Amino acid sequence: MPEEHNHNDPFEDLFRKKAEEYDISFKEQDWHALEEKLDHHQAIVSYKRRLRWVAAAALLIVSTLGYFTYQNYSRIDQLAQQLNEETQSESTTNPQAESPNDALTELDPVVPEQIPQEDSQTNSMDNPPASNNQITEAVSTGNEEAEDLENTELTNTEGEELTTFSNPRFMADSLFIAQSISEITPSSVSGTPPSSTTISTSKVTQPERSLLAFNRDASQSSYGSLQSPARLEIGLLLSPDLSTVGGVSNFHEPGYKFGISVGYQVTENLSLSSGMVHSTVKYTAQPQDYNTPSYVNYGITPNEMLAECIILDIPVGLKYNFKHSEHSRFFSSASLSTYVMLNEDYQFNYSPDYGPQQRIGEQNVQSGKAHFMSNLGLSIGYEYDLQTNWSLRVEPFLKVPLKNVGWGNVKLYSMGTFISVNYRL
Amino acid sequence: MFYAYGMSITLRYTESRDQAAAVLNDAFMKVFTNIKQYDTDRPFKPWFRRILINTAINQYHKTKKQQQLTEFLSPDHEIEKEETIISGISYQELIEMVQKLTPAYRTVFNLFVIEGFTHEEIAGMLDISVGTSKSNLSKAKRNLRAILEHYLTH
């Protein structure tokens, strides 16, 4: 009790004593008022929770739609580019078809405009009398070849039509098989095999050729992906940490982050990512930006609160590569972070009016409390391939709060730039 | 149990029972929404008391402008009377006397005399100077003495 309190003042004693002699009856209407407040509070909490789920669902839907839309446009661009390349190659290639003695040649659809539309769209397979397996592919590179193609059929020796390539999927599959064979038996390209199976191509109409080109590309793509086993990757990352509360301003001294990341490639451009990041977060907060338990400051409002917290950040998110070059790519990512509060140190600075011994208050908390999906992480970055399986990433990020975290109940904003080394398994 | 305890505090900081009940409900809401922050190793009552007082002070700040206007319109609450010591007064009567004080006087009187805060602490809580806190306490005591004497003589 401070000295200035006058314990000899009977007037003060009277009020102190009487204040403890309370006998207050309960009123039902007070409970009803409190019940209404509780219901209202519960409604707000439920609304915020629903809003959070709706926002997450909307983000997921928009991301998914954006991804597929982008993929679709990429595919169209790819097809257009392929058609252009084929048009150019057509004008420069030797017009003569490969000799049937060549063990393997490659099917190369001609420019659609140069192929007349006809009804006889059949392919057949020739089995030579000697039963030699010879894989031959007619290369058509001009009007003459188009004529040849029109007259070429895939038949057996009896002239029996074996297969009709009216089904585009079958056409692509057959082509894929032929290409696979060519990959498996490269020696047959130059040498003369003991037996041969001749595969030639009849005329193919314009839409079928487009589809053929598309399916061949798809087959190549599938085949390529089958050859790429590196779907899982791990990384070591490091970043400075600039954190603040209440808004993206008023930064205190920087902290740092380090940790590991794990990624799983779902498609060529889309990856699931997660990890564990040990974060040392330092920030300063004004009284309106935090809500510590009220018993700590005994009703006195500090001028500011300084915090240094050690947080385990567990993000789960998606990473999308949106621009490629030969050895590098740009990407963006979005993640939801769960913060586990490992250690929290707080210092309260009071007004100088309270005297030197009361100017600073301290609080240490080691709760280990987890704030599930408390922050949304957004980043954009650049990845460069150092070697076949190693890459280096630079990834500026911003983490915005979805809810309050820590003993101080703060809305924690963080930003920095991850530098990471990644290895594809 | 905590209802009566809470009301015994909020009644001293407000002008009526309805206001006291409203402040008490606000304090209960803070308890319910921040119960995870309660340190179970510490006694509950001081924590609850702190929330009650903080809530009452928040209410004081919310209505500060209105209070200043009221005090400006009726500045002369000081009544010079000799001190009278009365022990037969009931709790309810005492509360009614305290509630007759203006909010600024009442709040400083409660914080200093009943809760035991220093003038420096009160100044920080109420955003006033230490001198104002001392002045308000002095005026609050003088006014209470006057109210008490008036009560006994009628």
XYZ file of C-alpha atoms in Angstrom:
579
model
C 0.000 0.000 0.000
C 1.472 3.349 -0.880
C 2.437 5.784 1.819
C 0.112 8.450 0.613
C -2.876 6.338 1.577
C -4.153 7.659 4.853
C -5.062 4.680 6.993
C -5.849 6.971 9.892
C -8.575 8.701 7.969
C -11.793 7.255 9.474
C -13.690 8.493 6.462
C -11.656 6.336 4.062
C -11.754 3.426 6.485
C -15.518 3.666 6.634
C -15.855 3.367 2.891
C -13.237 0.622 2.609
C -14.972 -1.411 5.284
C -18.477 -0.872 3.972
C -17.397 -1.748 0.412
C -16.636 -5.286 1.590
C -20.050 -5.755 3.205
C -21.906 -6.207 -0.014
C -25.111 -8.220 -0.153
C -26.498 -7.944 -3.634
C -29.439 -9.992 -4.840
C -29.463 -11.548 -8.262
C -31.742 -10.111 -10.925
C -33.092 -12.341 -13.646
C -33.037 -9.566 -16.227
C -29.285 -9.176 -15.802
C -28.822 -12.804 -16.839
C -31.088 -12.338 -19.849
C -29.018 -9.351 -20.934
C -25.845 -11.399 -20.590
C -27.448 -14.291 -22.456
C -28.241 -11.985 -25.360
C -24.659 -10.773 -25.414
C -23.387 -14.343 -25.445
C -25.721 -15.309 -28.281
C -24.640 -12.271 -30.250
C -20.986 -13.066 -29.655
C -21.515 -16.674 -30.710
C -23.232 -15.511 -33.897
C -20.272 -13.279 -34.744
C -17.800 -16.081 -34.112
C -19.806 -18.477 -36.297
C -20.060 -15.874 -39.043
C -16.322 -15.257 -39.033
C -15.658 -18.988 -39.141
C -18.000 -19.471 -42.090
C -16.467 -16.483 -43.825
C -13.011 -18.002 -43.417
C -14.105 -21.294 -44.960
C -15.866 -19.541 -47.801
C -12.769 -17.448 -48.494
C -10.598 -20.562 -48.490
C -12.989 -22.384 -50.806
C -13.181 -19.386 -53.128
C -9.406 -19.150 -53.217
C -9.133 -22.823 -54.050
C -11.759 -22.635 -56.792
C -10.249 -19.528 -58.357
C -6.779 -21.045 -58.219
C -7.974 -24.292 -59.805
C -9.908 -22.529 -62.541
C -7.002 -20.224 -63.209
C -4.652 -23.147 -63.464
C -6.774 -25.087 -65.944
C -7.498 -21.973 -67.974
C -3.826 -21.231 -68.217
C -3.066 -24.825 -69.148
C -5.691 -24.696 -71.867
C -4.257 -21.540 -73.379
C -0.763 -22.970 -73.175
C -1.891 -26.061 -75.041
C -3.517 -23.988 -77.765
C -0.379 -21.896 -78.143
C 1.694 -25.034 -78.300
C -0.476 -26.491 -81.042
C -0.315 -23.311 -83.052
C 3.444 -23.183 -82.697
C 3.752 -26.805 -83.728
C 1.660 -26.247 -86.815
C 3.829 -23.304 -87.781
C 6.986 -25.322 -87.337
C 5.609 -28.098 -89.482
C 4.650 -25.628 -92.157
C 8.172 -24.260 -92.209
C 9.814 -27.671 -92.212
C 7.590 -28.753 -95.055
C 9.053 -26.124 -97.330
C 12.638 -27.088 -96.560
C 12.574 -30.872 -96.375
C 13.552 -33.263 -99.185
C 10.302 -34.100 -100.923
C 11.202 -37.732 -101.554
C 9.870 -40.270 -99.181
C 12.240 -42.498 -97.321
C 13.070 -45.771 -98.892
C 11.069 -48.737 -97.683
C 14.377 -50.378 -96.888
C 14.988 -47.883 -94.183
C 14.213 -49.686 -91.063
C 12.529 -46.807 -89.340
C 11.347 -43.464 -90.389
C 9.179 -41.019 -88.703
C 5.659 -40.121 -89.397
C 5.317 -36.492 -90.138
C 1.851 -35.206 -90.931
C 1.702 -32.824 -93.855
C 0.190 -29.428 -93.956
C -3.541 -29.930 -93.806
C -4.337 -27.425 -96.531
C -2.396 -29.446 -99.035
C -4.324 -32.619 -98.535
C -7.548 -32.984 -100.424
C -10.557 -34.240 -98.621
C -11.560 -37.689 -99.743
C -13.717 -40.401 -98.431
C -11.182 -43.177 -98.443
C -9.491 -42.620 -95.152
C -8.105 -45.987 -94.424
C -4.799 -47.170 -93.203
C -3.701 -50.729 -93.525
C -0.693 -52.766 -92.643
C 1.421 -54.666 -95.092
C 2.942 -57.906 -94.028
C 5.721 -58.757 -96.448
C 5.822 -62.325 -97.687
C 9.184 -62.827 -96.081
C 7.608 -61.878 -92.749
C 10.408 -59.491 -92.122
C 9.601 -56.877 -89.521
C 10.300 -53.599 -91.012
C 9.044 -50.389 -89.590
C 8.623 -47.814 -92.232
C 7.093 -44.475 -91.971
C 6.289 -42.373 -94.931
C 7.356 -38.813 -94.731
C 5.131 -36.537 -96.638
C 6.543 -33.140 -97.367
C 4.719 -31.648 -100.269
C 1.966 -32.013 -102.724
C 3.610 -35.013 -104.270
C 3.859 -36.694 -100.947
C 0.300 -35.832 -100.255
C -0.644 -37.631 -103.425
C 1.455 -40.558 -102.387
C -0.101 -40.621 -99.029
C -3.516 -40.644 -100.514
C -2.639 -43.754 -102.426
C -0.880 -45.493 -99.628
C -2.710 -47.936 -97.509
C -1.790 -50.053 -94.590
C -2.680 -53.529 -95.818
C -1.596 -57.071 -95.390
C -0.191 -59.074 -98.214
C -3.617 -60.218 -99.346
C -4.624 -56.620 -99.686
C -6.942 -57.032 -96.766
C -7.598 -53.854 -94.926
C -6.521 -54.372 -91.358
C -7.269 -51.206 -89.535
C -9.243 -48.159 -90.169
C -7.790 -45.056 -88.563
C -11.037 -43.329 -88.184
C -10.590 -43.342 -84.445
C -8.172 -40.511 -83.651
C -7.273 -41.978 -80.308
C -6.218 -45.182 -82.004
C -4.190 -43.164 -84.457
C -2.329 -41.419 -81.689
C -1.826 -44.637 -79.776
C -0.454 -46.352 -82.840
C 1.847 -43.476 -83.453
C 2.982 -43.510 -79.860
C 3.727 -47.232 -80.126
C 5.717 -46.665 -83.284
C 7.695 -43.920 -81.638
C 8.273 -46.061 -78.615
C 9.612 -48.803 -80.800
C 11.917 -46.370 -82.498
C 13.209 -45.301 -79.110
C 13.721 -48.857 -77.988
C 15.434 -50.117 -81.183
C 17.554 -47.305 -82.447
C 19.903 -49.720 -84.216
C 17.201 -50.575 -86.628
C 17.362 -47.097 -88.032
C 20.617 -47.646 -89.794
C 20.750 -51.370 -90.078
C 18.623 -53.807 -91.985
C 16.604 -55.885 -89.599
C 16.054 -59.570 -90.188
C 12.369 -58.977 -90.576
C 10.293 -56.000 -91.131
C 6.856 -54.715 -90.550
C 5.839 -51.923 -92.778
C 3.698 -49.194 -91.370
C 2.683 -46.598 -93.805
C 0.171 -43.911 -93.637
C -2.709 -43.277 -95.894
C -4.000 -39.872 -96.536
C -5.207 -38.109 -93.467
C -7.661 -35.333 -93.534
C -7.038 -31.940 -92.046
C -8.916 -32.318 -88.777
C -7.441 -35.724 -88.212
C -3.944 -34.413 -88.802
C -4.462 -31.652 -86.329
C -5.742 -34.148 -83.868
C -2.916 -36.469 -84.715
C -0.415 -33.742 -84.029
C -2.150 -32.937 -80.800
C -2.274 -36.549 -79.687
C 1.285 -37.162 -80.700
C 2.294 -34.203 -78.644
C 0.240 -35.480 -75.771
C 1.807 -38.888 -76.139
C 5.246 -37.401 -76.146
C 4.374 -35.369 -73.150
C 3.068 -38.416 -71.321
C 6.082 -40.378 -72.287
C 8.306 -37.567 -71.137
C 6.605 -37.394 -67.816
C 6.983 -41.112 -67.398
C 10.670 -40.658 -67.872
C 10.783 -37.997 -65.120
C 10.722 -39.625 -61.702
C 11.624 -36.437 -59.786
C 8.320 -35.609 -58.202
C 9.519 -35.110 -54.644
C 11.888 -32.365 -53.615
C 13.332 -31.110 -50.355
C 14.974 -27.811 -49.586
C 16.860 -25.840 -46.967
C 15.759 -22.252 -46.612
C 16.849 -19.095 -44.859
C 15.328 -15.645 -44.684
C 15.388 -12.403 -42.741
C 12.118 -11.649 -40.986
C 10.496 -8.258 -40.733
C 7.417 -8.446 -38.581
C 4.888 -5.965 -37.365
C 1.410 -5.966 -35.902
C -1.759 -4.175 -36.833
C -0.573 -3.297 -40.349
C 2.388 -3.436 -42.706
C 4.328 -0.587 -41.118
C 6.217 0.339 -37.956
C 8.835 -2.388 -38.266
C 11.133 -3.197 -35.395
C 14.567 -4.777 -35.711
C 14.652 -7.813 -38.028
C 14.517 -11.435 -36.970
C 15.261 -14.450 -39.090
C 13.808 -17.707 -40.345
C 15.378 -21.022 -41.237
C 13.953 -24.426 -41.930
C 13.231 -27.194 -44.372
C 10.691 -27.448 -47.133
C 9.145 -30.420 -48.882
C 7.436 -30.329 -52.253
C 5.497 -32.848 -54.278
C 5.002 -32.201 -57.978
C 1.390 -32.892 -58.890
C 1.669 -31.762 -62.503
C 4.398 -30.188 -64.569
C 3.675 -26.776 -63.090
C 1.744 -27.401 -59.910
C 3.264 -28.622 -56.656
C 2.086 -29.221 -53.136
C 4.439 -27.737 -50.598
C 4.955 -27.895 -46.872
C 7.754 -27.571 -44.373
C 8.884 -26.456 -40.961
C 10.361 -23.019 -40.403
C 11.918 -21.862 -37.148
C 11.189 -18.151 -36.887
C 12.576 -15.546 -34.543
C 10.094 -12.717 -34.717
C 10.684 -9.258 -33.247
C 8.114 -6.522 -33.229
C 6.836 -3.535 -31.321
C 3.169 -2.940 -30.621
C 1.088 -0.025 -29.470
C -1.601 -0.596 -26.833
C -4.383 -0.701 -29.400
C -2.647 -3.486 -31.362
C -2.447 -6.143 -28.664
C -4.661 -7.630 -26.020
C -2.669 -9.168 -23.224
C -4.380 -10.600 -20.162
C -5.444 -7.635 -18.112
C -3.919 -8.795 -14.827
C -0.439 -8.253 -16.213
C -0.402 -4.477 -16.273
C -2.851 -3.966 -13.431
C -4.894 -1.529 -15.402
C -1.950 0.655 -16.408
C -1.540 1.141 -20.119
C 2.091 0.821 -21.221
C 3.435 3.166 -23.851
C 4.528 0.229 -25.994
C 5.170 -3.485 -25.948
C 8.345 -5.026 -27.376
C 8.147 -8.686 -28.302
C 10.637 -11.333 -29.297
C 8.981 -14.634 -30.092
C 10.258 -17.967 -31.328
C 7.639 -19.514 -33.558
C 7.516 -22.797 -35.423
C 5.852 -22.037 -38.740
C 4.249 -25.026 -40.487
C 2.981 -23.958 -43.916
C 0.864 -26.059 -46.258
C 0.244 -24.703 -49.721
C 0.441 -24.768 -53.479
C 3.250 -23.651 -55.778
C 2.685 -22.863 -59.405
C 5.313 -22.345 -62.126
C 3.947 -19.708 -64.459
C 6.917 -18.950 -66.692
C 9.652 -21.253 -67.883
C 12.971 -20.858 -69.559
C 15.569 -23.525 -70.249
C 17.162 -23.641 -66.810
C 14.941 -21.433 -64.718
C 11.378 -20.617 -63.960
C 9.206 -18.076 -62.172
C 6.659 -19.285 -59.691
C 4.095 -18.084 -57.225
C 2.775 -19.800 -54.158
C 0.047 -19.513 -51.563
C 0.034 -21.270 -48.227
C -1.728 -21.432 -44.890
C 0.595 -21.381 -41.909
C 0.074 -22.895 -38.495
C 2.062 -21.026 -35.851
C 3.304 -22.919 -32.799
C 4.428 -20.477 -30.115
C 7.609 -21.961 -28.642
C 8.795 -19.015 -26.575
C 7.504 -15.470 -26.110
C 9.342 -12.637 -24.398
C 7.511 -9.377 -23.859
C 8.703 -6.096 -22.440
C 6.332 -3.313 -21.484
C 7.586 0.250 -21.419
C 5.575 2.576 -19.211
C 5.428 6.310 -18.972
C 8.362 7.961 -17.126
C 5.782 9.347 -14.675
C 5.814 6.004 -12.851
C 9.399 6.366 -11.755
C 12.465 4.438 -12.838
C 11.604 1.266 -10.941
C 8.208 0.947 -12.617
C 9.077 1.910 -16.147
C 9.648 -1.575 -17.476
C 7.617 -4.735 -17.074
C 8.486 -8.139 -18.464
C 6.630 -11.311 -19.250
C 7.868 -14.650 -20.516
C 5.477 -17.267 -21.872
C 6.300 -20.776 -23.044
C 2.880 -22.060 -23.919
C 3.609 -24.190 -26.991
C 0.192 -23.114 -28.172
C -0.638 -23.850 -31.813
C -2.638 -21.337 -33.830
C -4.102 -23.466 -36.602
C -3.859 -21.851 -40.036
C -3.476 -18.431 -38.503
C -1.614 -16.764 -41.379
C -1.885 -16.688 -45.140
C 1.447 -16.755 -46.958
C 1.820 -15.284 -50.432
C 5.014 -15.292 -52.430
C 6.472 -14.969 -55.869
C 9.882 -16.329 -56.733
C 12.564 -17.333 -59.184
C 14.164 -20.760 -59.411
C 17.422 -21.521 -61.208
C 18.691 -25.031 -61.926
C 22.235 -25.378 -60.626
C 22.589 -28.991 -61.774
C 20.281 -31.756 -62.885
C 18.656 -32.184 -59.487
C 19.798 -29.076 -57.627
C 18.210 -25.683 -57.820
C 18.418 -22.325 -56.103
C 15.367 -20.256 -55.262
C 14.817 -16.648 -54.272
C 11.333 -16.088 -52.944
C 10.052 -12.807 -51.455
C 7.050 -13.482 -49.234
C 4.342 -11.781 -47.231
C 2.404 -13.429 -44.452
C -0.852 -11.780 -43.504
C -2.829 -12.677 -40.385
C -6.109 -14.553 -40.516
C -6.458 -14.479 -36.745
C -4.677 -13.291 -33.619
C -1.671 -15.221 -32.387
C 0.427 -15.477 -29.262
C -0.024 -14.445 -25.688
C -0.278 -10.840 -26.849
C -3.154 -11.671 -29.208
C -1.671 -9.749 -32.109
C -2.357 -9.709 -35.817
C 1.143 -10.573 -36.978
C 2.376 -9.498 -40.407
C 5.697 -10.849 -41.632
C 7.733 -10.326 -44.739
C 11.131 -11.319 -46.014
C 12.871 -13.223 -48.777
C 13.524 -16.928 -48.630
C 16.738 -18.122 -50.204
C 16.666 -21.876 -50.545
C 18.625 -24.732 -52.032
C 16.454 -27.570 -53.278
C 17.129 -31.130 -54.318
C 14.824 -33.202 -56.504
C 14.679 -36.814 -55.362
C -21.216 -15.891 -6.238
C -19.253 -13.847 -8.785
C -22.359 -11.939 -9.753
C -22.632 -10.299 -6.336
C -18.899 -9.773 -6.172
C -18.845 -8.208 -9.627
C -21.819 -5.998 -8.886
C -20.235 -4.807 -5.634
C -17.427 -3.353 -7.735
C -19.260 -2.086 -10.801
C -21.921 -0.386 -8.653
C -19.261 1.868 -7.199
C -18.103 3.003 -10.639
C -21.495 3.720 -12.174
C -24.485 5.892 -11.508
C -27.173 3.229 -11.434
C -27.744 -0.467 -11.077
C -28.582 -0.788 -14.763
C -25.268 0.736 -15.742
C -23.499 -1.469 -13.235
C -25.184 -4.558 -14.697
C -24.148 -3.505 -18.213
C -20.524 -3.065 -17.148
C -20.657 -6.389 -15.306
C -21.968 -8.121 -18.422
C -19.174 -6.623 -20.481
C -16.699 -7.887 -17.931
C -18.236 -11.377 -18.002
C -17.939 -11.374 -21.800
C -14.244 -10.570 -21.491
C -13.865 -13.398 -19.002
C -15.615 -15.875 -21.315
C -13.716 -14.859 -24.430
C -10.327 -14.682 -22.714
C -10.675 -17.581 -20.334
C -7.838 -19.395 -22.154
C -5.496 -16.658 -21.030
C -6.351 -17.185 -17.402
C -3.410 -18.618 -15.514
C -4.903 -21.394 -13.392
C -1.962 -21.206 -11.013
C -3.188 -17.825 -9.863
C -6.375 -17.097 -7.920
C -9.365 -16.245 -10.067
C -10.805 -13.426 -7.993
C -7.973 -10.883 -8.476
C -7.974 -11.628 -12.221
C -11.729 -11.113 -12.344
C -11.439 -7.979 -10.217
C -8.846 -6.552 -12.617
C -11.135 -7.195 -15.559
C -14.023 -5.553 -13.729
C -12.004 -2.454 -12.939
C -10.599 -2.226 -16.458
C -14.054 -2.555 -17.925
C -15.351 0.170 -15.624
C -12.445 2.431 -16.622
C -13.115 1.738 -20.305
C -16.683 2.779 -19.702
C -15.398 5.931 -18.010
C -13.264 6.757 -21.067
C -16.169 6.137 -23.435
C -18.316 8.677 -21.669
C -15.522 11.092 -20.840
C -16.717 13.918 -23.072
C -20.169 13.707 -21.620
C -18.711 13.685 -18.124
C -16.633 16.788 -18.792
C -19.719 18.577 -20.029
C -21.683 17.581 -16.948
C -18.914 18.733 -14.647
C -18.625 21.997 -16.502
C -22.338 22.659 -16.081
C -22.305 21.879 -12.393
C -18.803 22.759 -11.239
C -19.597 23.412 -7.616
C -19.825 20.001 -6.018
C -17.642 21.106 -3.161
C -19.466 21.580 0.049
C -17.446 22.593 3.073
C -18.571 20.587 6.032
C -16.971 19.238 9.141
C -16.074 15.595 9.117
C -18.614 13.280 10.643
C -17.915 9.689 11.442
C -20.874 7.438 10.999
C -20.730 3.702 11.418
C -24.394 2.795 11.228
C -24.749 3.363 7.501
C -25.656 0.393 5.290
C -23.801 -0.829 2.210
C -26.673 0.133 -0.033
C -26.752 3.640 1.359
C -23.016 3.994 0.923
C -23.249 2.919 -2.701
C -25.999 5.422 -3.341
C -23.787 8.170 -1.929
C -20.850 7.216 -4.094
C -23.095 7.090 -7.145
C -24.082 10.704 -6.509
C -20.518 11.827 -7.236
C -19.564 12.879 -10.725
C -17.862 10.119 -12.753
C -14.407 11.701 -12.530
C -14.551 12.102 -8.732
C -16.204 8.747 -8.230
C -13.635 6.877 -10.321
C -10.636 8.451 -8.614
C -12.190 7.888 -5.184
C -12.807 4.203 -5.902
C -9.401 3.588 -7.410
C -7.553 5.327 -4.588
C -9.579 4.574 -1.471
C -11.108 1.165 -2.226
C -8.738 -0.428 -4.758
C -5.538 1.066 -3.313
C -3.916 2.464 -6.466
C -1.477 5.350 -6.242
C -2.126 8.697 -7.839
C 0.540 7.925 -10.457
C -1.209 4.731 -11.403
C -4.594 6.404 -11.473
C -3.232 9.188 -13.652
C -1.997 6.573 -16.126
C -5.263 4.700 -16.137
C -7.463 7.730 -16.613
C -5.141 9.788 -18.832
C -5.037 12.668 -16.362
C -2.223 14.339 -14.465
C -1.219 13.314 -10.953
C -2.299 16.728 -9.722
C -5.744 16.268 -11.195
C -6.010 12.881 -9.558
C -5.175 14.336 -6.147
C -7.515 17.238 -6.669
C -10.363 14.951 -7.737
C -9.833 12.760 -4.691
C -9.928 15.714 -2.363
C -13.104 17.057 -3.946
C -14.696 13.601 -3.944
C -14.082 13.218 -0.215
C -15.433 16.660 0.573
C -18.532 16.022 -1.478
C -19.101 12.646 0.155
C -18.860 14.201 3.585
C -21.438 16.750 2.574
C -23.731 14.101 1.146
C -23.322 12.020 4.276
C -24.169 14.907 6.555
C -27.143 15.781 4.459
C -28.272 12.193 4.686
C -27.988 12.161 8.487
C -29.788 15.449 9.045
C -32.826 14.536 6.905
